[in-house]
Amino acid sequence: MFHIFSEDRIKNAVITDVYFERTIKIIKEKGLDKVVAAEVRARELPSDYRWAILGGIEEALTLLEGLPVNVWAMPEGTLFHAMEPVLLIEGKYSDFAAYETCLLGFLCQASGIATRAARCKLASGGKPVYHFGARRMHPGITLMIDRSSYIGGCDGVAVKESARFLEEEPVGTIPHSLVLLAGDTLKSIKLFDEVIEPQVKRVALIDTLGDEKFEALRVADELGRKLFAVRIDTPASRRGDILAILKEIRWELDLRGFNHVKLFVSGGLNEKKIRQLNQVADAFGVGTWISNAPVVDFALDIVEIDKKPVAKKGKHSGKKQVWRCPACGAGRILPWSEDIPSCECGEKMVPLLKLMIREGKLVNPFPSVKKIRDFVLSQLKKLEKSEVEDWL
Ligand code: PCP
């Protein structure tokens, strides 16, 4: 029905670039099928990001599980930098060569999405950021996009089935269509209040017909304490100075004792706009900017053949470990055999690449998405304030 490949075909590496199949045929026939070590890393990150969040590891390990290989990888959610190997495979080349296409696909896109989500969460100063971007991408990958946005730091997603998978409540307000069908902003939220379960927050959409300020006051007057928030999704053609509009709404609501009513902004948001609106907005709905995030351009390259270091031009040979200082966050990339280094700050560094698959068997069960998200948020906390400043 739809243009997506089945999980079986992905798991069995049927989805692969043809030159891998031809290479396997050649090396088998010509006795070149050697034991190699191959690493995955990104030479640079999108849009000059200084760091990125590693996503797609659970799917990557699920893909490689059962193959006669050993795999080391950074845990999903790890904050990493360009040039740092995030995954290392060791085994006979023909046993995993055909899996490169899907392996990189899992890591490249999920890491791009998780990183954009983390940047938006950082820009919001901890305020809620919800992912509303499923409608911008092929539904065959909605779950991956929502999961990656959640582990990247988003507080929730709009798609019910994804929220169920994440064991979270789906997040939704009112679409413009309901306001148009009701013929009035106030009527739309009153109908919502009459029909929808009381535990669902009452968020009125106030930009469809009238002026946002006056619509906000009308719904606040009517619903009072029952009104949780108003959503502003003003189309670009009318958006003007949205910060000034938000400040005006905030002033008028507070003047009349509606301090409890929160301001929820969506439509065309990115980390810069979130950073600017953060002084008055209480929550953000982000779509395209997260779901259509640029991929992290990972590549997989051989770095050892028969335990001897060898690599293509432009690449350092030999297996490497990535070390991070748990105190100051400094990082080092060292040859695999090197001892535990000490950081200039005196702290002993910790290795980021952990053994995940030993001879095809998963070493540990996968962590929950909540655990991965908490891990990401804990790393974002350590980032210098300066990290966000230069986004303005
Ligand atoms: C969209 C929907 C999402 C917003 C935009 C995501 O609004 O509400 O929250 O926007 P983004 O992709 O620019 O970040 P509409 O398309 O106006 O749809 P609706 O009436 O369904 O809210």
mmCIF file with all atom_site columns, N, CA and C in Angstrom, residues 15 20 30 41 84-85 115-116 132 190 201 209 217 233 251 267 282 309 315 329 370 377 388:
data_model
loop_
_atom_site.group_PDB
_atom_site.id
_atom_site.type_symbol
_atom_site.label_atom_id
_atom_site.label_alt_id
_atom_site.label_comp_id
_atom_site.label_asym_id
_atom_site.label_entity_id
_atom_site.label_seq_id
_atom_site.pdbx_PDB_ins_code
_atom_site.Cartn_x
_atom_site.Cartn_y
_atom_site.Cartn_z
_atom_site.occupancy
_atom_site.B_iso_or_equiv
_atom_site.pdbx_formal_charge
_atom_site.auth_seq_id
_atom_site.auth_comp_id
_atom_site.auth_asym_id
_atom_site.auth_atom_id
_atom_site.pdbx_PDB_model_num
ATOM 1  N N  . ILE A 1 15  ? 17.683  -4.226  2.298  1.00 0.00 ? 15  ILE A N  1
ATOM 2  C CA . ILE A 1 15  ? 17.737  -2.805  1.953  1.00 0.00 ? 15  ILE A CA 1
ATOM 3  C C  . ILE A 1 15  ? 19.199  -2.374  2.063  1.00 0.00 ? 15  ILE A C  1
ATOM 4  N N  . PHE A 1 20  ? 27.645  -2.898  -1.982 1.00 0.00 ? 20  PHE A N  1
ATOM 5  C CA . PHE A 1 20  ? 28.055  -3.750  -0.848 1.00 0.00 ? 20  PHE A CA 1
ATOM 6  C C  . PHE A 1 20  ? 27.909  -5.228  -1.233 1.00 0.00 ? 20  PHE A C  1
ATOM 7  N N  . LYS A 1 30  ? 37.678  -13.910 -3.989 1.00 0.00 ? 30  LYS A N  1
ATOM 8  C CA . LYS A 1 30  ? 39.116  -13.644 -4.139 1.00 0.00 ? 30  LYS A CA 1
ATOM 9  C C  . LYS A 1 30  ? 39.879  -13.749 -2.815 1.00 0.00 ? 30  LYS A C  1
ATOM 10 N N  . ARG A 1 41  ? 31.651  7.718   12.423 1.00 0.00 ? 41  ARG A N  1
ATOM 11 C CA . ARG A 1 41  ? 31.857  9.061   13.011 1.00 0.00 ? 41  ARG A CA 1
ATOM 12 C C  . ARG A 1 41  ? 31.378  10.101  12.010 1.00 0.00 ? 41  ARG A C  1
ATOM 13 N N  . GLU A 1 84  ? 34.440  12.408  16.600 1.00 0.00 ? 84  GLU A N  1
ATOM 14 C CA . GLU A 1 84  ? 34.438  11.360  17.641 1.00 0.00 ? 84  GLU A CA 1
ATOM 15 C C  . GLU A 1 84  ? 33.724  10.103  17.125 1.00 0.00 ? 84  GLU A C  1
ATOM 16 N N  . PRO A 1 85  ? 34.401  8.942   17.110 1.00 0.00 ? 85  PRO A N  1
ATOM 17 C CA . PRO A 1 85  ? 33.706  7.704   16.725 1.00 0.00 ? 85  PRO A CA 1
ATOM 18 C C  . PRO A 1 85  ? 32.568  7.431   17.716 1.00 0.00 ? 85  PRO A C  1
ATOM 19 N N  . THR A 1 115 ? 19.079  16.074  18.108 1.00 0.00 ? 115 THR A N  1
ATOM 20 C CA . THR A 1 115 ? 19.904  17.272  18.332 1.00 0.00 ? 115 THR A CA 1
ATOM 21 C C  . THR A 1 115 ? 19.073  18.551  18.211 1.00 0.00 ? 115 THR A C  1
ATOM 22 N N  . ARG A 1 116 ? 18.198  18.615  17.212 1.00 0.00 ? 116 ARG A N  1
ATOM 23 C CA . ARG A 1 116 ? 17.341  19.808  17.052 1.00 0.00 ? 116 ARG A CA 1
ATOM 24 C C  . ARG A 1 116 ? 16.407  19.931  18.251 1.00 0.00 ? 116 ARG A C  1
ATOM 25 N N  . PHE A 1 132 ? 5.344   18.740  17.239 1.00 0.00 ? 132 PHE A N  1
ATOM 26 C CA . PHE A 1 132 ? 4.121   18.766  16.411 1.00 0.00 ? 132 PHE A CA 1
ATOM 27 C C  . PHE A 1 132 ? 4.449   18.549  14.935 1.00 0.00 ? 132 PHE A C  1
ATOM 28 N N  . LYS A 1 190 ? -15.660 26.298  24.134 1.00 0.00 ? 190 LYS A N  1
ATOM 29 C CA . LYS A 1 190 ? -16.801 25.863  24.970 1.00 0.00 ? 190 LYS A CA 1
ATOM 30 C C  . LYS A 1 190 ? -17.263 24.472  24.544 1.00 0.00 ? 190 LYS A C  1
ATOM 31 N N  . LYS A 1 201 ? -6.232  19.274  29.327 1.00 0.00 ? 201 LYS A N  1
ATOM 32 C CA . LYS A 1 201 ? -6.099  20.724  29.568 1.00 0.00 ? 201 LYS A CA 1
ATOM 33 C C  . LYS A 1 201 ? -6.876  21.532  28.519 1.00 0.00 ? 201 LYS A C  1
ATOM 34 N N  . LEU A 1 209 ? -9.638  33.887  13.826 1.00 0.00 ? 209 LEU A N  1
ATOM 35 C CA . LEU A 1 209 ? -10.578 34.891  13.272 1.00 0.00 ? 209 LEU A CA 1
ATOM 36 C C  . LEU A 1 209 ? -10.229 36.298  13.765 1.00 0.00 ? 209 LEU A C  1
ATOM 37 N N  . LEU A 1 217 ? -9.048  37.475  25.944 1.00 0.00 ? 217 LEU A N  1
ATOM 38 C CA . LEU A 1 217 ? -9.863  37.990  27.054 1.00 0.00 ? 217 LEU A CA 1
ATOM 39 C C  . LEU A 1 217 ? -11.265 37.380  27.034 1.00 0.00 ? 217 LEU A C  1
ATOM 40 N N  . ASP A 1 233 ? -0.900  30.673  17.064 1.00 0.00 ? 233 ASP A N  1
ATOM 41 C CA . ASP A 1 233 ? -0.260  30.030  15.905 1.00 0.00 ? 233 ASP A CA 1
ATOM 42 C C  . ASP A 1 233 ? -0.488  30.926  14.700 1.00 0.00 ? 233 ASP A C  1
ATOM 43 N N  . TRP A 1 251 ? -0.107  41.117  29.492 1.00 0.00 ? 251 TRP A N  1
ATOM 44 C CA . TRP A 1 251 ? -0.451  42.298  30.296 1.00 0.00 ? 251 TRP A CA 1
ATOM 45 C C  . TRP A 1 251 ? -1.961  42.333  30.548 1.00 0.00 ? 251 TRP A C  1
ATOM 46 N N  . GLY A 1 267 ? 4.117   27.281  15.385 1.00 0.00 ? 267 GLY A N  1
ATOM 47 C CA . GLY A 1 267 ? 4.120   27.774  14.016 1.00 0.00 ? 267 GLY A CA 1
ATOM 48 C C  . GLY A 1 267 ? 5.445   28.444  13.664 1.00 0.00 ? 267 GLY A C  1
ATOM 49 N N  . ASP A 1 282 ? 5.026   30.412  27.663 1.00 0.00 ? 282 ASP A N  1
ATOM 50 C CA . ASP A 1 282 ? 5.141   29.373  28.687 1.00 0.00 ? 282 ASP A CA 1
ATOM 51 C C  . ASP A 1 282 ? 5.387   27.983  28.106 1.00 0.00 ? 282 ASP A C  1
ATOM 52 N N  . PRO A 1 309 ? 46.407  -1.377  11.857 1.00 0.00 ? 309 PRO A N  1
ATOM 53 C CA . PRO A 1 309 ? 45.762  -0.096  11.553 1.00 0.00 ? 309 PRO A CA 1
ATOM 54 C C  . PRO A 1 309 ? 45.893  0.244   10.069 1.00 0.00 ? 309 PRO A C  1
ATOM 55 N N  . LYS A 1 315 ? 41.624  10.051  6.970  1.00 0.00 ? 315 LYS A N  1
ATOM 56 C CA . LYS A 1 315 ? 41.080  9.419   8.168  1.00 0.00 ? 315 LYS A CA 1
ATOM 57 C C  . LYS A 1 315 ? 42.201  8.816   9.000  1.00 0.00 ? 315 LYS A C  1
ATOM 58 N N  . GLY A 1 329 ? 33.850  18.019  31.307 1.00 0.00 ? 329 GLY A N  1
ATOM 59 C CA . GLY A 1 329 ? 33.279  17.733  29.985 1.00 0.00 ? 329 GLY A CA 1
ATOM 60 C C  . GLY A 1 329 ? 34.300  17.724  28.866 1.00 0.00 ? 329 GLY A C  1
ATOM 61 N N  . LYS A 1 370 ? 12.577  7.103   28.714 1.00 0.00 ? 370 LYS A N  1
ATOM 62 C CA . LYS A 1 370 ? 12.606  8.126   29.780 1.00 0.00 ? 370 LYS A CA 1
ATOM 63 C C  . LYS A 1 370 ? 14.020  8.258   30.343 1.00 0.00 ? 370 LYS A C  1
ATOM 64 N N  . LEU A 1 377 ? 18.952  15.385  29.204 1.00 0.00 ? 377 LEU A N  1
ATOM 65 C CA . LEU A 1 377 ? 18.698  16.629  29.945 1.00 0.00 ? 377 LEU A CA 1
ATOM 66 C C  . LEU A 1 377 ? 19.827  16.906  30.938 1.00 0.00 ? 377 LEU A C  1
ATOM 67 N N  . VAL A 1 388 ? 24.128  29.020  24.593 1.00 0.00 ? 388 VAL A N  1
ATOM 68 C CA . VAL A 1 388 ? 22.837  29.471  24.055 1.00 0.00 ? 388 VAL A CA 1
ATOM 69 C C  . VAL A 1 388 ? 22.935  30.932  23.645 1.00 0.00 ? 388 VAL A C  1
#
